[in-house]
């Protein structure tokens, strides 16, 4: 690593909607860069990146796989991210530590729901992207429609560097608009291509597209504008420099195209990584938070700078040791591998350091700024923690993960399996921040929660087969929320005798509904002479503790405002614990009188179906309580968008296959929570 300059490092992710061809493209890139000697295929389970048993069986990416490749004196770290909505958090934590990304879009489907989600995730972290429009050989492929969707749906400016030669079964290559040459792939079995003159029938289109490319660049670059207005021929190197500059500034997004499965268009993507995506020194400085009393610091990509590392992922290896994936932003991690965790305030010693190649590892001695690696030996660190030197303590921006929307009960088959179950669930929860484990206070059941049916299904499979736990699993249930619909007040006052001592507290509380998605808000309207601040804080603590136990059904309480309007205390017989209890009781009683309701997760569902099945698909969605938000026609395919309660979507994939002879697909993601009267009736019964 020490021999690789910072400007030669590329940290990038491959991101897209499920089945857009991310893993297929990555496997071709690895073959072309010389890492693998045969092309791995998703269909036959021979891929390098999808190494888990469930990934190979299902043909989808479940966990992000990292790999390092040397190529043309460059050091390229690639992370292939999942495309299924249940694993969006896996994409989130990888994008957090990457410098650039390749967004893969299907030439038929274009900007699909999960493509839109991961695009906005990349925007959140300011990640420059290049786009690969894949599957131009598919029936219904429409390159120019995808460009339009990028502009309209993503509100982003595409910069086509290539246009396809032919479409569908006639697709055979691309026109390079910078060099004005045709790149033709004559064999599907090899990656080699020939460089030819642009076909006569495409020459006018190619010239027009090249003029548009230069016009777009001239809007941002005065040198390009000057040459363009004077009619001068602009050198290719100057164009590449201008494209790189505007790509890093997030002004434009270079567009490449091809068919990864047919081995067409892969080499220009690898060249685009080097030409247009950032190195660590191209990223802006980081200004992390520092502990109170310490001077602010600036983190730059400098191997000699202060140590700054982010733990972005944890996995358990075959020997059940925790493997921590890290991104080094500054400094050099070298023996004796001592680091400081400012969250815990503890010093930790790293046992070993590794370079990661998917599910394989290579021992390292050091790792420096700008690189991604893995370590073992940390005892008290979790996903999102910063590791640094104690004299330069700071907190890098961590990650936020969505709340689970589905849960099941699980229990060991025998008491002897109890400890194994608890330990295995703990290990899975450390790996996956969106997987939650809790014990129900009333029933004593162990409840596991996840982001969707597939997410929980995969985790349960791993628990039973990988961790060899003998357990019984219940049916999936929806994770509802509770709220209120009107305002109400309650006065809680009284003296309790605890250990023969009187404990007095008096609280007047008002609760009000707030807009969906606003969570919980606390407000105090009392002065210090009525209630000292320590008692006000105790009331808030008591209320917040009550949020998790629900109003009527035991679900989390959301979208509510609690206002402390009055109260009193006794100078000798009042304590903070008394006001915690009084706040909790006042809150629960006020909510009982505020017309409480049950909220169910409403999913944004998009179904892709042939036209002949449109009526059946719509009817089935409406039968499930869904409302149709829109229908869009793209070529011979209908795209239906709908809002459907999650509780009615169990088993939908089987029904959809049956309705459409297996020809339709769907995706769904959490849209919002809304009132569910039917669920309230069922739970009340």
XYZ file of C-alpha atoms in Angstrom, residues 191-641:
451
model
C -14.220 -8.727 -23.896
C -12.075 -7.621 -26.841
C -13.493 -5.003 -29.177
C -12.446 -3.405 -32.449
C -12.276 0.320 -33.092
C -13.938 1.335 -36.337
C -15.357 4.348 -38.124
C -18.837 5.379 -37.027
C -21.515 3.765 -39.228
C -22.685 6.202 -41.900
C -26.318 6.064 -40.735
C -25.263 7.176 -37.216
C -22.774 9.885 -38.117
C -25.231 12.794 -37.961
C -26.669 11.606 -34.618
C -23.149 11.175 -33.184
C -22.118 14.694 -34.272
C -25.257 16.164 -32.720
C -24.680 14.317 -29.433
C -21.018 15.396 -29.340
C -22.062 19.022 -29.879
C -24.520 18.698 -27.003
C -21.760 17.238 -24.806
C -19.457 20.189 -25.523
C -22.294 22.693 -25.081
C -23.080 21.221 -21.679
C -19.428 21.403 -20.592
C -19.104 24.966 -21.906
C -21.796 26.061 -19.435
C -19.369 25.256 -16.601
C -15.924 25.676 -18.189
C -14.748 28.980 -19.691
C -11.867 27.375 -21.624
C -14.212 24.900 -23.294
C -16.659 27.731 -24.017
C -13.941 29.857 -25.620
C -12.770 27.036 -27.893
C -16.356 26.143 -28.774
C -17.300 29.708 -29.749
C -14.142 30.106 -31.844
C -14.802 26.821 -33.614
C -11.527 25.286 -32.435
C -11.023 21.550 -32.158
C -10.888 20.700 -28.437
C -8.251 18.083 -27.459
C -9.651 14.913 -25.909
C -7.444 15.349 -22.833
C -8.951 18.803 -22.251
C -12.448 17.363 -22.534
C -11.604 14.605 -20.044
C -10.196 17.126 -17.570
C -13.358 19.234 -17.879
C -15.616 16.175 -17.490
C -13.707 15.052 -14.413
C -13.862 18.489 -12.841
C -17.631 18.822 -13.278
C -18.255 15.213 -12.240
C -16.406 15.794 -8.969
C -18.418 19.002 -8.508
C -21.641 16.951 -8.929
C -22.680 19.168 -11.841
C -22.800 16.370 -14.450
C -22.972 12.569 -14.471
C -21.085 10.836 -17.320
C -23.185 8.220 -19.118
C -21.771 4.985 -20.541
C -23.738 2.081 -21.985
C -23.508 -1.570 -22.954
C -24.607 -5.075 -22.044
C -22.645 -6.576 -19.175
C -24.078 -10.070 -19.683
C -22.975 -10.036 -23.342
C -19.543 -8.621 -22.354
C -20.089 -5.372 -24.253
C -19.087 -1.986 -22.876
C -17.129 -3.083 -19.792
C -13.666 -1.684 -20.588
C -14.856 1.938 -20.963
C -16.465 1.666 -17.504
C -13.120 0.705 -15.934
C -11.416 3.526 -17.832
C -14.159 5.872 -16.595
C -13.375 4.921 -12.984
C -9.815 6.128 -13.430
C -10.640 9.143 -15.610
C -13.683 10.596 -13.829
C -14.152 9.271 -10.283
C -12.336 10.895 -7.339
C -9.283 9.776 -5.437
C -9.169 10.425 -1.664
C -7.337 13.722 -2.214
C -10.198 14.951 -4.416
C -12.663 14.728 -1.529
C -13.277 17.822 0.642
C -11.723 18.090 4.121
C -13.680 16.639 7.033
C -14.506 18.780 10.062
C -15.475 16.253 12.736
C -16.946 16.980 16.141
C -14.475 17.066 19.016
C -15.050 16.384 22.723
C -15.922 19.369 24.857
C -12.829 21.397 25.676
C -10.747 20.130 22.728
C -9.812 22.355 19.813
C -11.508 21.734 16.431
C -9.484 19.727 13.912
C -9.523 19.256 10.148
C -9.109 15.800 8.627
C -7.289 15.568 5.295
C -6.305 12.475 3.325
C -2.728 12.424 4.627
C -0.836 9.286 5.700
C 1.172 11.458 8.106
C -1.864 13.187 9.616
C -3.717 12.338 12.841
C -5.264 8.877 12.855
C -8.920 8.968 11.769
C -10.775 5.718 11.087
C -14.470 4.859 10.721
C -15.855 1.377 11.465
C -18.575 0.961 8.838
C -19.406 -2.741 8.951
C -19.046 -5.807 11.172
C -19.173 -9.427 10.037
C -18.499 -12.759 11.691
C -15.956 -14.944 9.912
C -16.042 -18.745 9.626
C -14.385 -19.051 13.051
C -17.005 -16.737 14.648
C -14.522 -13.924 15.100
C -15.758 -10.389 14.541
C -14.295 -8.811 11.422
C -14.478 -4.992 11.447
C -14.437 -3.201 8.082
C -12.733 0.183 8.335
C -12.076 3.227 6.172
C -8.907 5.144 7.014
C -9.413 8.867 6.377
C -6.134 10.123 7.802
C -2.930 8.784 9.319
C -1.404 5.318 9.167
C -2.464 2.295 11.201
C 0.718 0.408 12.116
C 1.973 -1.833 14.943
C 1.237 -1.903 17.866
C -2.224 -1.028 16.472
C -3.413 0.911 19.504
C -6.452 3.127 18.922
C -8.820 5.261 20.991
C -12.620 5.001 20.771
C -14.009 8.430 21.801
C -17.568 7.072 22.142
C -16.606 4.636 24.902
C -13.547 6.559 26.080
C -11.577 3.304 25.967
C -8.287 2.360 24.391
C -8.394 -0.700 22.153
C -5.739 -2.880 20.556
C -6.270 -4.308 17.103
C -5.124 -7.904 16.745
C -4.629 -8.255 12.991
C -5.038 -6.198 9.849
C -6.291 -7.553 6.513
C -6.829 -6.667 2.900
C -10.271 -8.023 1.892
C -11.043 -9.947 -1.294
C -14.780 -10.700 -0.966
C -14.801 -13.667 1.480
C -11.005 -14.069 1.406
C -8.330 -12.122 3.262
C -4.669 -11.217 2.995
C -2.604 -10.193 6.037
C -1.314 -6.607 6.081
C 1.242 -4.825 8.236
C -0.036 -1.278 7.754
C -2.888 0.591 6.126
C -2.845 4.312 5.353
C -5.119 7.251 4.589
C -7.540 6.722 1.730
C -7.720 2.941 1.987
C -10.307 0.360 3.060
C -9.340 -2.710 5.086
C -10.567 -5.038 7.845
C -9.347 -5.748 11.369
C -10.038 -8.223 14.157
C -9.522 -7.830 17.889
C -11.716 -4.838 18.765
C -13.747 -5.495 21.917
C -15.995 -2.477 22.439
C -16.517 -0.935 18.996
C -19.684 -1.038 16.884
C -20.793 0.088 13.437
C -20.388 3.852 13.100
C -17.643 4.240 15.721
C -14.603 6.459 15.190
C -11.101 5.180 16.012
C -8.342 7.747 16.503
C -5.485 8.881 18.764
C -6.495 9.963 22.266
C -4.694 13.305 21.936
C -6.640 14.078 18.733
C -10.008 12.640 19.757
C -12.907 13.385 17.414
C -16.188 11.964 16.128
C -16.682 11.294 12.431
C -20.270 11.541 11.209
C -22.010 8.289 12.035
C -24.924 6.637 10.231
C -28.651 6.566 10.890
C -30.667 3.461 10.088
C -34.443 3.098 9.616
C -36.674 1.385 12.148
C -37.806 -2.214 11.403
C -41.354 -2.694 10.130
C -41.867 -6.450 10.562
C -41.209 -8.896 13.408
C -41.502 -12.541 14.423
C -41.299 -14.399 17.715
C -38.554 -16.988 18.099
C -37.754 -19.470 20.850
C -35.281 -22.332 21.344
C -36.607 -25.854 20.854
C -34.951 -26.916 24.112
C -33.630 -25.055 27.139
C -30.157 -26.307 26.245
C -30.371 -24.223 23.044
C -31.245 -20.992 24.867
C -27.708 -19.699 25.337
C -26.746 -20.592 21.749
C -29.829 -18.706 20.474
C -29.066 -15.601 22.544
C -25.416 -15.583 21.478
C -26.247 -16.108 17.787
C -28.885 -13.369 17.757
C -26.416 -11.016 19.391
C -23.849 -11.745 16.679
C -26.382 -11.153 13.901
C -27.495 -7.877 15.528
C -23.867 -6.687 15.658
C -23.531 -7.383 11.935
C -26.803 -5.747 10.887
C -27.903 -2.430 12.475
C -31.444 -2.842 11.068
C -31.935 -6.200 12.808
C -33.331 -5.756 16.316
C -33.749 -8.238 19.159
C -35.868 -7.639 22.281
C -37.671 -9.611 24.947
C -41.378 -8.845 25.399
C -41.888 -7.786 29.025
C -45.366 -9.314 29.263
C -44.961 -12.618 27.419
C -41.229 -13.212 27.878
C -40.967 -14.029 24.155
C -37.860 -13.145 22.159
C -38.918 -10.845 19.297
C -36.717 -10.251 16.258
C -37.434 -7.375 13.858
C -36.284 -6.552 10.345
C -36.912 -4.444 7.250
C -39.103 -6.909 5.363
C -40.068 -10.518 4.727
C -36.922 -11.298 2.734
C -34.669 -9.634 5.299
C -36.050 -11.752 8.158
C -36.158 -14.861 5.995
C -32.431 -14.553 5.236
C -31.536 -13.907 8.881
C -33.592 -16.865 10.101
C -31.989 -19.106 7.473
C -28.533 -18.053 8.675
C -29.564 -18.625 12.288
C -30.800 -22.160 11.627
C -28.226 -23.285 9.067
C -25.086 -21.201 9.529
C -25.222 -20.873 13.327
C -26.859 -24.328 13.748
C -29.446 -23.106 16.266
C -32.465 -25.341 16.930
C -35.328 -22.865 17.179
C -39.052 -22.443 16.524
C -40.075 -19.370 14.540
C -43.526 -17.786 14.525
C -45.341 -16.110 11.655
C -44.323 -12.586 10.602
C -46.224 -9.688 12.169
C -46.343 -6.022 11.259
C -44.619 -3.555 13.566
C -47.377 -0.980 14.100
C -47.156 2.422 15.797
C -49.645 4.206 18.069
C -50.681 7.852 18.115
C -53.558 10.170 19.048
C -56.053 12.182 16.992
C -57.252 14.928 19.388
C -55.842 16.978 22.255
C -56.370 16.022 25.903
C -55.080 16.980 29.350
C -54.517 15.161 32.631
C -53.489 16.209 36.123
C -51.488 13.689 38.124
C -51.020 14.468 41.802
C -50.458 12.502 44.957
C -48.169 11.230 47.663
C -46.737 7.706 47.544
C -45.184 5.966 50.521
C -41.876 4.335 49.596
C -39.907 2.661 52.399
C -42.140 4.518 54.916
C -41.141 7.847 53.380
C -43.646 10.184 51.633
C -42.929 10.990 47.966
C -44.906 13.852 46.425
C -45.280 14.936 42.792
C -47.835 17.058 40.956
C -47.883 17.302 37.135
C -50.348 18.899 34.701
C -49.808 17.626 31.171
C -51.413 18.240 27.791
C -50.949 16.015 24.725
C -51.569 17.039 21.098
C -51.264 15.201 17.770
C -48.565 16.441 15.375
C -47.989 15.894 11.661
C -47.190 12.319 10.585
C -43.466 11.656 10.676
C -42.631 14.312 13.286
C -42.053 11.765 16.065
C -42.193 13.033 19.659
C -41.952 16.650 20.829
C -41.728 17.804 24.470
C -42.398 21.372 25.585
C -42.386 22.928 29.060
C -44.452 26.028 29.828
C -43.677 26.193 33.536
C -41.203 28.524 35.225
C -38.478 27.471 37.651
C -40.408 28.747 40.637
C -43.261 26.366 39.823
C -41.071 23.367 38.988
C -37.245 23.387 39.092
C -35.546 22.262 35.888
C -34.456 18.946 37.372
C -38.105 17.993 37.895
C -39.054 19.153 34.373
C -36.291 16.945 32.956
C -37.540 14.058 35.090
C -41.064 14.476 33.679
C -39.676 14.356 30.136
C -37.658 11.233 30.965
C -40.754 9.514 32.333
C -42.745 10.380 29.210
C -39.999 9.190 26.846
C -39.803 5.898 28.738
C -43.562 5.498 28.208
C -43.322 5.936 24.446
C -42.028 2.393 23.961
C -44.819 0.675 25.913
C -47.710 2.044 23.870
C -51.142 3.390 24.756
C -53.501 0.487 24.135
C -51.665 -2.159 22.125
C -48.054 -1.999 23.306
C -46.524 -0.438 20.172
C -44.228 2.580 20.030
C -46.009 5.954 20.352
C -45.200 8.499 17.621
C -46.324 11.837 16.204
C -47.328 13.362 19.524
C -46.500 16.523 21.452
C -46.474 16.574 25.252
C -46.777 19.998 26.916
C -46.048 20.442 30.611
C -48.466 23.215 31.647
C -48.306 23.105 35.436
C -47.344 21.298 38.602
C -45.973 21.670 42.101
C -43.431 20.060 44.414
C -42.673 19.636 48.093
C -39.289 21.012 49.231
C -38.544 17.898 51.296
C -40.740 15.086 49.977
C -40.232 15.503 46.214
C -37.574 13.662 44.234
C -36.745 13.317 40.546
C -37.943 9.703 40.473
C -41.361 10.862 41.694
C -41.715 13.216 38.733
C -40.581 10.517 36.317
C -43.399 8.326 37.582
C -45.927 11.189 37.599
C -44.944 12.226 34.070
C -45.341 8.673 32.813
C -48.772 8.261 34.447
C -50.009 11.667 33.291
C -48.904 10.945 29.746
C -50.614 7.556 29.603
C -53.866 8.906 31.081
C -53.917 11.932 28.753
C -53.351 9.705 25.718
C -56.184 7.401 26.782
C -58.515 10.415 26.533
C -57.083 11.660 23.204
C -58.764 9.133 20.869
C -55.726 6.880 20.400
C -55.288 5.137 17.039
C -53.154 2.371 15.583
C -50.841 3.289 12.701
C -49.784 0.710 10.132
C -46.822 0.935 7.764
C -48.021 1.865 4.277
C -45.759 0.595 1.526
C -44.978 2.256 -1.792
C -45.400 -0.645 -4.218
C -44.351 -0.662 -7.871
C -45.398 -3.581 -10.061
C -43.976 -4.212 -13.531
C -46.323 -6.363 -15.600
C -47.144 -7.193 -19.224
C -50.249 -5.351 -20.423
C -52.476 -8.433 -20.616
C -52.300 -8.900 -16.830
C -52.891 -5.243 -15.913
C -56.520 -5.650 -14.791
C -55.808 -8.705 -12.630
C -52.835 -7.035 -10.924
C -54.793 -3.838 -10.166
C -57.748 -5.831 -8.848
C -55.497 -7.840 -6.538
C -53.835 -4.703 -5.143
C -57.231 -3.105 -4.466
C -58.428 -6.311 -2.793
C -55.467 -5.934 -0.424
C -56.634 -2.455 0.581
C -54.247 -0.637 -1.746
C -54.865 2.583 -3.635
C -53.507 2.936 -7.175
C -51.319 6.051 -7.435
C -50.468 5.810 -11.135
C -49.998 3.668 -14.220
C -47.204 4.322 -16.706
C -46.599 2.610 -20.035
C -43.030 1.979 -21.171
C -42.819 0.054 -24.405
C -44.854 -3.152 -23.921
C -44.674 -3.072 -20.106
C -47.039 -1.455 -17.598
C -45.668 0.126 -14.411
C -48.215 0.357 -11.593
C -47.505 2.434 -8.496
